[in-house]
Coordinates of C-alpha atoms in Angstrom, one line a residue:
M1 CA 27.9 129.9 -7.8
K2 CA 27.0 133.1 -9.4
N3 CA 27.1 136.5 -8.1
Q4 CA 24.2 138.4 -6.9
K5 CA 22.8 142.0 -6.9
V6 CA 22.0 143.2 -3.2
Y7 CA 21.2 146.4 -3.0
A8 CA 22.5 149.1 -0.2
L9 CA 20.4 152.0 0.7
H10 CA 22.7 155.3 1.0
D11 CA 21.7 158.7 2.5
V12 CA 23.1 161.7 0.1
K13 CA 22.3 164.8 1.3
G14 CA 18.9 163.6 2.5
I15 CA 18.1 161.5 -0.5
Y16 CA 18.1 157.9 -0.3
V17 CA 20.0 156.3 -3.1
L18 CA 19.6 152.5 -3.8
Q19 CA 23.3 151.2 -5.1
S20 CA 23.6 147.6 -6.1
I21 CA 26.9 145.8 -4.9
G22 CA 28.2 142.4 -6.2
Y23 CA 28.0 139.6 -3.5
Q24 CA 29.9 136.3 -3.7
S25 CA 28.1 133.5 -1.7
K26 CA 30.0 130.8 0.1
S27 CA 31.0 127.7 -1.9
Y28 CA 30.8 124.2 -0.5
P29 CA 32.7 121.2 -2.0
D30 CA 30.9 118.7 -4.2
G31 CA 30.6 115.0 -3.2
E32 CA 33.6 114.0 -5.7
T33 CA 36.2 116.3 -4.1
V34 CA 34.9 115.1 -0.7
A35 CA 35.6 111.7 -1.6
R36 CA 38.9 112.6 -3.4
K37 CA 40.3 113.8 -0.2
V38 CA 39.2 111.0 1.9
N39 CA 40.9 108.9 -0.5
D40 CA 43.7 110.9 -0.2
E41 CA 44.0 111.0 3.5
E42 CA 43.4 107.4 3.5
E43 CA 46.7 106.8 1.3
R44 CA 48.6 109.0 3.2
L45 CA 47.5 106.9 6.4
K46 CA 48.4 103.8 4.8
T47 CA 52.1 105.0 3.6
L48 CA 52.5 105.7 7.2
E49 CA 51.5 102.7 8.5
I50 CA 53.4 101.2 5.9
A51 CA 56.5 103.5 7.0
K52 CA 55.8 102.4 11.0
D53 CA 55.9 98.6 9.9
E54 CA 59.2 99.1 7.8
A55 CA 61.1 100.8 10.5
Y56 CA 59.8 98.3 13.4
K57 CA 60.9 95.5 10.9
K58 CA 64.4 97.6 10.3
G59 CA 65.1 97.9 13.8
R60 CA 64.1 94.5 14.5
L61 CA 66.6 93.3 12.2
D62 CA 69.3 96.2 13.4
A63 CA 68.5 94.8 17.0
E64 CA 69.0 91.1 15.9
Q65 CA 72.1 91.6 14.1
D66 CA 73.5 93.7 17.2
F67 CA 72.2 90.7 19.3
K68 CA 74.3 88.4 17.3
L69 CA 77.8 90.1 16.9
E70 CA 77.4 90.7 20.6
I71 CA 76.9 87.0 20.8
E72 CA 80.0 86.2 18.5
K73 CA 82.0 88.7 20.6
I74 CA 81.3 86.5 24.2
K75 CA 82.2 83.3 22.1
S76 CA 85.5 84.9 20.9
E77 CA 86.3 86.0 24.3
C78 CA 85.1 82.7 25.8
A79 CA 87.1 80.8 23.4
S80 CA 90.3 83.2 24.0
L81 CA 89.8 82.5 27.8
T82 CA 89.6 78.5 27.5
A83 CA 92.4 78.7 25.2
L84 CA 94.4 80.7 28.0
F85 CA 93.2 78.1 30.5
Q86 CA 94.2 75.4 28.4
N87 CA 97.5 77.0 28.0
A88 CA 98.1 77.3 32.1
V89 CA 96.8 73.8 32.6
N90 CA 99.6 72.6 29.9
Q91 CA 102.2 74.5 31.6
L92 CA 101.4 73.2 35.0
I93 CA 101.4 69.7 33.8
D94 CA 104.8 70.6 32.2
K95 CA 106.3 71.8 35.1
R96 CA 104.8 69.1 37.4
E97 CA 106.7 66.4 34.9
K98 CA 109.7 68.3 35.0
I99 CA 109.8 68.7 38.8
W100 CA 109.0 65.0 39.1
Q101 CA 111.7 64.1 36.5
E102 CA 114.0 66.0 38.4
S103 CA 113.0 64.6 41.6
E104 CA 112.1 61.3 40.9
S105 CA 115.7 59.9 41.7
E106 CA 115.7 61.5 45.1
I107 CA 112.5 60.4 45.7
I108 CA 113.1 56.6 44.9
K109 CA 116.2 57.1 47.1
L110 CA 114.2 58.4 50.1
I111 CA 111.4 55.6 49.8
L112 CA 114.0 52.8 49.6
T113 CA 115.9 54.6 52.9
I114 CA 112.8 54.8 54.7
S115 CA 111.5 51.2 53.9
N116 CA 115.2 49.8 54.4
K117 CA 114.9 51.4 57.7
M118 CA 111.7 49.8 58.4
V119 CA 112.6 46.3 57.5
G120 CA 115.8 46.7 59.6
E121 CA 113.7 47.8 62.7
G122 CA 111.2 44.6 61.4
I123 CA 114.6 42.3 61.5
S124 CA 115.6 43.6 64.8
N125 CA 112.2 42.9 66.4
H126 CA 111.3 39.7 64.6
G127 CA 115.1 38.3 63.4
K128 CA 114.5 34.9 64.0
D129 CA 111.2 34.6 62.1
V130 CA 112.8 36.5 59.3
I131 CA 116.1 34.6 58.7
K132 CA 114.0 31.2 58.8
Y133 CA 111.5 32.6 56.0
V134 CA 114.4 33.9 54.2
V135 CA 116.4 30.5 54.4
K136 CA 113.4 28.9 53.3
E137 CA 112.7 31.2 50.4
A138 CA 116.4 30.7 48.9
L139 CA 116.1 27.0 49.5
S140 CA 113.2 26.8 47.4
H141 CA 115.5 28.4 44.3
V142 CA 117.6 25.7 44.5
C143 CA 115.5 22.5 44.3
G144 CA 117.6 19.7 42.4
K145 CA 120.9 21.5 43.2
K146 CA 123.5 19.8 45.6
I147 CA 123.5 22.7 48.5
V148 CA 126.9 22.8 50.2
A149 CA 126.7 25.5 52.7
V150 CA 124.7 28.5 54.1
R151 CA 126.1 31.6 54.9
V152 CA 124.4 33.9 57.4
S153 CA 125.1 36.7 60.0
P154 CA 127.1 35.8 63.1
D155 CA 123.7 36.8 65.3
D156 CA 121.4 35.3 63.2
A157 CA 123.6 31.6 63.4
K158 CA 123.3 32.2 67.2
K159 CA 119.6 32.8 67.5
I160 CA 118.3 29.6 65.9
N161 CA 119.3 25.9 64.9
L162 CA 118.8 26.5 61.0
L163 CA 118.6 23.0 59.9
E164 CA 115.8 22.2 62.4
E165 CA 114.1 25.1 62.0
V166 CA 113.8 25.2 58.3
K167 CA 113.5 21.3 58.3
V168 CA 116.6 20.4 55.9
V169 CA 116.3 16.7 55.2
D170 CA 120.4 17.0 54.3
Q171 CA 121.8 17.4 58.0
N172 CA 125.1 17.5 56.3
I173 CA 124.9 21.1 55.1
K174 CA 127.1 23.6 56.6
I175 CA 126.1 26.7 58.5
L176 CA 128.6 29.2 58.5
E177 CA 128.8 32.4 60.0
D178 CA 129.8 35.4 57.8
G179 CA 130.4 38.8 59.2
T180 CA 129.8 40.4 55.8
I181 CA 126.4 39.6 55.8
T182 CA 124.0 41.5 57.6
S183 CA 120.8 39.7 60.0
G184 CA 117.9 38.9 57.9
G185 CA 120.0 37.9 54.9
C186 CA 121.9 34.5 53.7
V187 CA 123.8 33.4 50.6
I188 CA 123.1 29.5 49.5
E189 CA 126.3 27.6 48.1
T190 CA 125.5 24.9 45.6
D191 CA 127.6 23.0 43.5
F192 CA 126.4 25.1 40.7
G193 CA 127.2 28.6 42.2
S194 CA 125.7 30.6 44.8
V195 CA 122.1 32.3 45.5
D196 CA 122.6 35.5 47.1
C197 CA 119.4 36.5 49.3
Q198 CA 120.7 39.3 51.3
I199 CA 118.2 42.1 52.3
E200 CA 121.3 44.8 50.4
T201 CA 121.3 42.9 47.2
R202 CA 117.5 42.6 47.4
W203 CA 117.0 46.2 47.9
E204 CA 119.7 46.8 44.8
E205 CA 117.4 44.7 42.6
I206 CA 114.2 47.1 43.6
R207 CA 116.3 50.3 43.1
K208 CA 117.4 49.0 39.5
A209 CA 113.9 48.2 38.8
L210 CA 112.3 51.3 39.8
V211 CA 115.4 53.2 37.6
E212 CA 114.5 51.1 34.9
N213 CA 110.9 52.0 35.1
K214 CA 111.8 55.6 35.5
N215 CA 113.7 55.4 32.2
E216 CA 111.2 53.8 30.4
S217 CA 108.3 56.3 31.5
A218 CA 111.0 58.8 30.3
V219 CA 111.2 57.6 26.6
R220 CA 107.5 57.2 26.2

């Protein structure tokens, strides 16, 4: 806007003097300037919005990365704990096997001792039936061979008539009392040798079988 002259009235010694002074009128932005400012503001807002989105994305990526790192850390710790647990289990298994190997022989002896005692009590209570069964079984192993004699303990020889009880066809077989044979056992003598059916002999066979099985397991 152009300067305009404005006159002011001054009183100088009773005389009013009219003096002109310069006056700058207030200017207003034109439409182009306003449009430019609006555009600049819009650009600034867009820049802020982009920066906001980028910051959000970066924050999310950082959070995801931190989460992944935490998951990997937990997995690593779990793997370590699993390895420790498996190692402890393996040690327990090895210890158990070692204890078993060290005590297996004693356990076998204990089992045989207890079983032998139980069998002995069974023989004492049912001696007659036991000796009959043992003699019958022994005779079944010598089929086709000539039986010379059956040796039994003195107690069993007094309890029953074996030849009648076991229904032996050849009544010429001798029943011999043998003080070395314990009750419930017998020895069959044939023309080809003898068959030992004593309780002690059977227990020894069982013991040997258990020991052999133990040794085979140790080799495996």
